[in-house]
mmCIF file of C-alpha atoms in Angstrom:
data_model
loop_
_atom_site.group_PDB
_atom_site.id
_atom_site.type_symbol
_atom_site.label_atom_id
_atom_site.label_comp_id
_atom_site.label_asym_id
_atom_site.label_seq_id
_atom_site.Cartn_x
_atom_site.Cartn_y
_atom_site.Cartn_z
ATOM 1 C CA UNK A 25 0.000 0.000 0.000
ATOM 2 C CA UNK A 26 1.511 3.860 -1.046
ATOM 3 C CA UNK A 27 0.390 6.406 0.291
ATOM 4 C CA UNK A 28 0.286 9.307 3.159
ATOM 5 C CA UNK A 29 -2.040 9.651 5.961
ATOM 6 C CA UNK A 30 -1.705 13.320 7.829
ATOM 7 C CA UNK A 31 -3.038 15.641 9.828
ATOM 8 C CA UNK A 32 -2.635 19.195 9.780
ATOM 9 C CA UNK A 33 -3.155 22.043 12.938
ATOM 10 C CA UNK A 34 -5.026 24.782 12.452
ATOM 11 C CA UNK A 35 -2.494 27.648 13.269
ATOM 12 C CA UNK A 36 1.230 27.569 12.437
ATOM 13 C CA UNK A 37 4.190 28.408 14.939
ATOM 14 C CA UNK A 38 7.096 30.457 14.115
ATOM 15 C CA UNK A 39 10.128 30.241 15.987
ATOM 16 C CA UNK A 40 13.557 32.577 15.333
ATOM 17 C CA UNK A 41 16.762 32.979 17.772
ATOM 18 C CA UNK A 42 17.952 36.203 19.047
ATOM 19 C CA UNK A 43 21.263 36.406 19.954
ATOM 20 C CA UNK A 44 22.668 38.751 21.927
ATOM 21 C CA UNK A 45 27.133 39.645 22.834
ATOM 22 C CA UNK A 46 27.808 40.812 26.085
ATOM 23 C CA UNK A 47 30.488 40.420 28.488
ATOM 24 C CA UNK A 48 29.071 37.787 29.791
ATOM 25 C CA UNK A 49 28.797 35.468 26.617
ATOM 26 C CA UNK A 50 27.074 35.167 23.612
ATOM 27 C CA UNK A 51 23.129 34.763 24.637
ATOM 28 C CA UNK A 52 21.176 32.443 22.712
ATOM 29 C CA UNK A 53 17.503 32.991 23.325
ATOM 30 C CA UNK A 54 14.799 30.768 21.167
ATOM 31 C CA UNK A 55 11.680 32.431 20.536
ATOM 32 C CA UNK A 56 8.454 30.871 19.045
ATOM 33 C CA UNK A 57 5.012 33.035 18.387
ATOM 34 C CA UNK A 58 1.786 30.723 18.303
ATOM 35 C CA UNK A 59 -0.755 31.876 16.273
ATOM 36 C CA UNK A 60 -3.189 30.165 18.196
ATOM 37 C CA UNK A 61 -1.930 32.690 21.050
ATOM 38 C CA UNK A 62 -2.335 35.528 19.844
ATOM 39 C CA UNK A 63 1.434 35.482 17.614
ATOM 40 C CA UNK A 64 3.525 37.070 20.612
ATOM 41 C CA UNK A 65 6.913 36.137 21.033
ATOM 42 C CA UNK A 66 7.836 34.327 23.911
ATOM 43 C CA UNK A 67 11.088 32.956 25.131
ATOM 44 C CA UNK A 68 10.784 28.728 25.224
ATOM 45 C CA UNK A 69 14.771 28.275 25.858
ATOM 46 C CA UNK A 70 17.795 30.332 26.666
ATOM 47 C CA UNK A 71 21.501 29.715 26.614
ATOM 48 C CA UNK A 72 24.528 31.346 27.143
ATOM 49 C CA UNK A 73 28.288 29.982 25.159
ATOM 50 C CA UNK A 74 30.185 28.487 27.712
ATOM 51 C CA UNK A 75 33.473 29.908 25.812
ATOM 52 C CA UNK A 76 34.320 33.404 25.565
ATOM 53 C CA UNK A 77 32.692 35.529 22.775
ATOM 54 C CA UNK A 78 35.019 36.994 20.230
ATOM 55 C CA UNK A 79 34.852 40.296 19.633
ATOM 56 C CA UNK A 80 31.519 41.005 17.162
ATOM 57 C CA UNK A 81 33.032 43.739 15.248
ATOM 58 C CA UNK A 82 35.130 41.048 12.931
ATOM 59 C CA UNK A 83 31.608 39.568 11.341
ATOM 60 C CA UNK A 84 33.418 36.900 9.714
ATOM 61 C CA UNK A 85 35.098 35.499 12.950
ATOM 62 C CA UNK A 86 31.895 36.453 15.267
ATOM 63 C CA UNK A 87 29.760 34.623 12.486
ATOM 64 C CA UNK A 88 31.560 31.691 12.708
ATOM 65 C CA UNK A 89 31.477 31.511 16.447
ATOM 66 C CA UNK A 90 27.913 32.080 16.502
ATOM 67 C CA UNK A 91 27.479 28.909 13.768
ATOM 68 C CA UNK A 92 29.452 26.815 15.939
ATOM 69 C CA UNK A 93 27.267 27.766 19.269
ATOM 70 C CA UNK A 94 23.930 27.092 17.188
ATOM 71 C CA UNK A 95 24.929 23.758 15.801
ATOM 72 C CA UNK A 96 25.366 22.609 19.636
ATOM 73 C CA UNK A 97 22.197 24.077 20.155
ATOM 74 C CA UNK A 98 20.198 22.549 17.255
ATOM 75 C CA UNK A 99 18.970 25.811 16.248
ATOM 76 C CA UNK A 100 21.005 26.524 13.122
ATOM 77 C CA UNK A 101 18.095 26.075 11.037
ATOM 78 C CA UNK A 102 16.047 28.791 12.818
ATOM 79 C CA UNK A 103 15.941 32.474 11.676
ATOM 80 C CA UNK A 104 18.283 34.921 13.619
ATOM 81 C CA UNK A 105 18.159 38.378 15.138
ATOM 82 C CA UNK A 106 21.248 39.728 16.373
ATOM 83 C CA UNK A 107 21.018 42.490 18.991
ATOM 84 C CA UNK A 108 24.388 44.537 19.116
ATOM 85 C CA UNK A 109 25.629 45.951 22.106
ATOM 86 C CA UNK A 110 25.727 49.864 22.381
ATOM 87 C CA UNK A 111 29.451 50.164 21.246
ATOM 88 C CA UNK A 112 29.266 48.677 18.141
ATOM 89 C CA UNK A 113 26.990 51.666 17.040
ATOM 90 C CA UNK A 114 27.110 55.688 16.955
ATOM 91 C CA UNK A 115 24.358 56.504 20.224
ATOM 92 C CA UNK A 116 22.603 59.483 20.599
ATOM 93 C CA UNK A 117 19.410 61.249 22.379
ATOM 94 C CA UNK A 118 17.701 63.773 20.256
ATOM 95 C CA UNK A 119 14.508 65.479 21.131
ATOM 96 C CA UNK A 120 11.866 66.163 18.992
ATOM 97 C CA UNK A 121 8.457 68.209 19.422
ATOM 98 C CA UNK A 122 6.285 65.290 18.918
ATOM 99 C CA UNK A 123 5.861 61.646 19.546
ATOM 100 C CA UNK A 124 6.372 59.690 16.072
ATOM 101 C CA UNK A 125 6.918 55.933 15.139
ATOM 102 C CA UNK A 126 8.661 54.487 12.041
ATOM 103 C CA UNK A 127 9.602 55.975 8.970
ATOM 104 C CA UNK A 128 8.482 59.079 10.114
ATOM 105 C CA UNK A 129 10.569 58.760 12.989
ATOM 106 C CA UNK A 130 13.455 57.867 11.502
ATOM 107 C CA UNK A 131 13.352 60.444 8.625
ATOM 108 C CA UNK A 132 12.895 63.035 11.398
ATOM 109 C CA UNK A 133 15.733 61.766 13.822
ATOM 110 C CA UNK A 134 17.972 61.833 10.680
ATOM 111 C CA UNK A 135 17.132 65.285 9.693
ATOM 112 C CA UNK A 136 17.707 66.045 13.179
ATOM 113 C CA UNK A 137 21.410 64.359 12.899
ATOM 114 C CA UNK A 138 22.163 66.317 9.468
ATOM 115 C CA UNK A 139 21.006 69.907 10.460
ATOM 116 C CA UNK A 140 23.650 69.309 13.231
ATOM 117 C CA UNK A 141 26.481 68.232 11.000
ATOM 118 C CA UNK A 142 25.705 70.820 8.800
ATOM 119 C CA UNK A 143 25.925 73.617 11.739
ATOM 120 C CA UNK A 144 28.923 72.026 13.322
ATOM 121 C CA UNK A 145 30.364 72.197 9.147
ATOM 122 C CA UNK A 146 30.690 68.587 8.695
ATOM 123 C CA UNK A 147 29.323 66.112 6.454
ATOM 124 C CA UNK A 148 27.137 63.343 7.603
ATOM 125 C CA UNK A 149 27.494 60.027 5.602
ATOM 126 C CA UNK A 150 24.714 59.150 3.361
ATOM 127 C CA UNK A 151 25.528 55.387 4.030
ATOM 128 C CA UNK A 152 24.264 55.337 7.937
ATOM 129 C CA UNK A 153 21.315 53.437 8.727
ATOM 130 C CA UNK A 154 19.239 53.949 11.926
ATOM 131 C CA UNK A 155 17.989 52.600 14.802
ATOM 132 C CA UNK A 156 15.835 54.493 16.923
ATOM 133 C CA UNK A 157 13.074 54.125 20.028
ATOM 134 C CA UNK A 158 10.875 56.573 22.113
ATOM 135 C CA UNK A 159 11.992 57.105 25.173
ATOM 136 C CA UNK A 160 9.091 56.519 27.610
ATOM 137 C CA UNK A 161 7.629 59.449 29.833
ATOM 138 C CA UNK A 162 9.867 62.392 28.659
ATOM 139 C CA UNK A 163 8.416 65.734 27.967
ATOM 140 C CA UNK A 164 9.730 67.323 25.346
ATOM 141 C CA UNK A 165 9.596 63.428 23.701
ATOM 142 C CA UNK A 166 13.056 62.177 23.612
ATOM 143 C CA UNK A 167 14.362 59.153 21.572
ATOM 144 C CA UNK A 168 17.386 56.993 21.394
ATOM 145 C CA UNK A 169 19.309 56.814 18.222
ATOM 146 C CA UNK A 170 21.722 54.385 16.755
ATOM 147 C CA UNK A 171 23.361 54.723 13.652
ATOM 148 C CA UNK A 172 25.722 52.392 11.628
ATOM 149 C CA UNK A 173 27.436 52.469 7.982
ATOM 150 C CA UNK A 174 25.498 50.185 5.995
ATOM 151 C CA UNK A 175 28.360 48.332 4.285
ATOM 152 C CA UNK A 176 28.910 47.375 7.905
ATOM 153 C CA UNK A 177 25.630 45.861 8.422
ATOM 154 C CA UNK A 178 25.965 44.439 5.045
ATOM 155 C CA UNK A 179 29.441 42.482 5.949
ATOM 156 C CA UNK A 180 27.159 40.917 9.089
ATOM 157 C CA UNK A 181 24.399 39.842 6.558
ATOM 158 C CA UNK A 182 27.031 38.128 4.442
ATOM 159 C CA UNK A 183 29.203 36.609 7.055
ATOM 160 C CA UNK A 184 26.456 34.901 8.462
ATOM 161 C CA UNK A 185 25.080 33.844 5.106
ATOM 162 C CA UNK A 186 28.357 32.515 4.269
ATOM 163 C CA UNK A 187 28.310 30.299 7.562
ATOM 164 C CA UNK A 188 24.656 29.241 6.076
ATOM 165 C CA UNK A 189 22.968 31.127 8.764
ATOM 166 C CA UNK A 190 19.432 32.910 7.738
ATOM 167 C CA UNK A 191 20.089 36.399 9.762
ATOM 168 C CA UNK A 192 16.443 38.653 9.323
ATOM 169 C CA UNK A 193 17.597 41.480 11.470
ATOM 170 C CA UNK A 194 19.717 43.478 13.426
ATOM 171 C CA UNK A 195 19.594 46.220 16.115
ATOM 172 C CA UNK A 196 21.042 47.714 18.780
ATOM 173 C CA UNK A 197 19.924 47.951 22.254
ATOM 174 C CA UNK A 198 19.568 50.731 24.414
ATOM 175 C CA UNK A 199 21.089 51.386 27.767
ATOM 176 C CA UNK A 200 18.921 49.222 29.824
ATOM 177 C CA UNK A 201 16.419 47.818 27.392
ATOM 178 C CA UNK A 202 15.004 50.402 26.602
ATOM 179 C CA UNK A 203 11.254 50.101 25.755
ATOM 180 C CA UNK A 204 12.474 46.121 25.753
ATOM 181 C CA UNK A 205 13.734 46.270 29.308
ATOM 182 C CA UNK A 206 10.633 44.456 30.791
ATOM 183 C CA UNK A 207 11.396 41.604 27.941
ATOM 184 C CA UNK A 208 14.912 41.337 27.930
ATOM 185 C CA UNK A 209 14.463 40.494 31.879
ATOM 186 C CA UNK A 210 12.031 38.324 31.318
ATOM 187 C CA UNK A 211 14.342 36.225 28.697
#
C-alpha cells in the first residue's frame, strides 16, 4: 500500500533565535510566536556559550562563532536576530516636538542628525542606517538613536550567510532595554 495519511493544525508556529554579545557570553535565546496565542513572542529556551565571545566587530570570525554555538544548540536552522551591544553603534538622544513611530521617525531623527552636521560644518554620511526608540515618559519626547554604515551591516548579513545562517535582522539595544527592558528580563 503507497500512500500518506496526515493531519494538519489549524495555526502555524514560528520560531527565530535572538542572539545577543555581552560580556558575559554570547546569549542564545529561542523564541516561538503561536498563532493560536495571539502570535507574541515568547522565550521557550535560553543559553549562554560556555566559551568566551570573540569580539563582534570582525563579522566573519563572530559569524563563525555564533554557527558553531547554534549547531550545539540545534537551532542553526532557525531564523536569527542579532542584537548589538551599544558600542558597536554611533548613540545618541535627540529630542523632537512630537511623539512619532517608524519611517516618520526615523526620517525626522535623521534630519535632526544632518542639520547638526551641517551647523557644526561637517558632512554626515549618506551610508548610515538607523535605529531608533521613544523614550518613555519624557516631555519634550526624547528618543534613542543608533546609527551604523550600511556596508557594515551588510558584511554581518554576508558573514552569516556565508556560515549558512538565515540572519532577518539586526539592532542595537539601548542602555537598559530600553522600551524592551521588561522583555529582555524576562528572557
Amino acid at each position: 500500500m503507497f500512500g500518506a495519511a496526515g493531519f494538519s493544525v489549524p495555526w502555524a508556529v514560528r520560531e527565530a533565535v535572538g542572539l545577543s554579545p555581552s560580556a558575559q557570553g554570547l546569549v542564545l535565546v529561542r523564541m516561538c510566536a503561536d498563532e493560536e496565542a495571539g502570535g507574541a513572542w515568547k522565550t521557550v529556551e535560553l543559553h549562554t556559550a560556555e566559551e568566551s565571545c570573540p569580539d563582534c566587530a570582525d563579522a566573519s570570525v563572530f559569524a563563525s562563532f555564533v554557527r558553531t554555538q547554534l549547531v550545539r544548540a540545534d537551532w542553526e536552522r532557525l531564523p536569527l536576530a542579532l542584537a548589538l551591544p551599544v558600542t558597536e553603534a554611533e548613540i545618541c538622544e535627540r529630542e523632537l516636538p512630537v511623539l512619532l513611530a517608524g519611517e516618520e521617525l526615523r526620517g525626522a531623527l535623521l534630519w535632526s542628525l544632518r542639520a547638526e552636521a551641517d551647523e557644526a560644518g561637517e558632512v554626515l554620511s549618506d551610508t548610515m542606517r538607523l535605529c531608533c526608540t521613544a523614550l518613555p515618559h519624557t516631555v519634550p519626547q526624547r528618543y534613542w538613536t543608533a546609527w551604523m554604515d550600511k556596508h557594515r551591516i551588510r558584511a554581518y548579513f554576508a558573514a552569516f550567510s556565508a556560515e549558512g545562517l538565515r540572519l532577518q535582522m539586526i539592532t542595537v539595544y539601548p542602555p537598559g532595554g530600553g522600551v524592551f527592558a521588561d522583555e529582555i528580563e524576562a528572557a
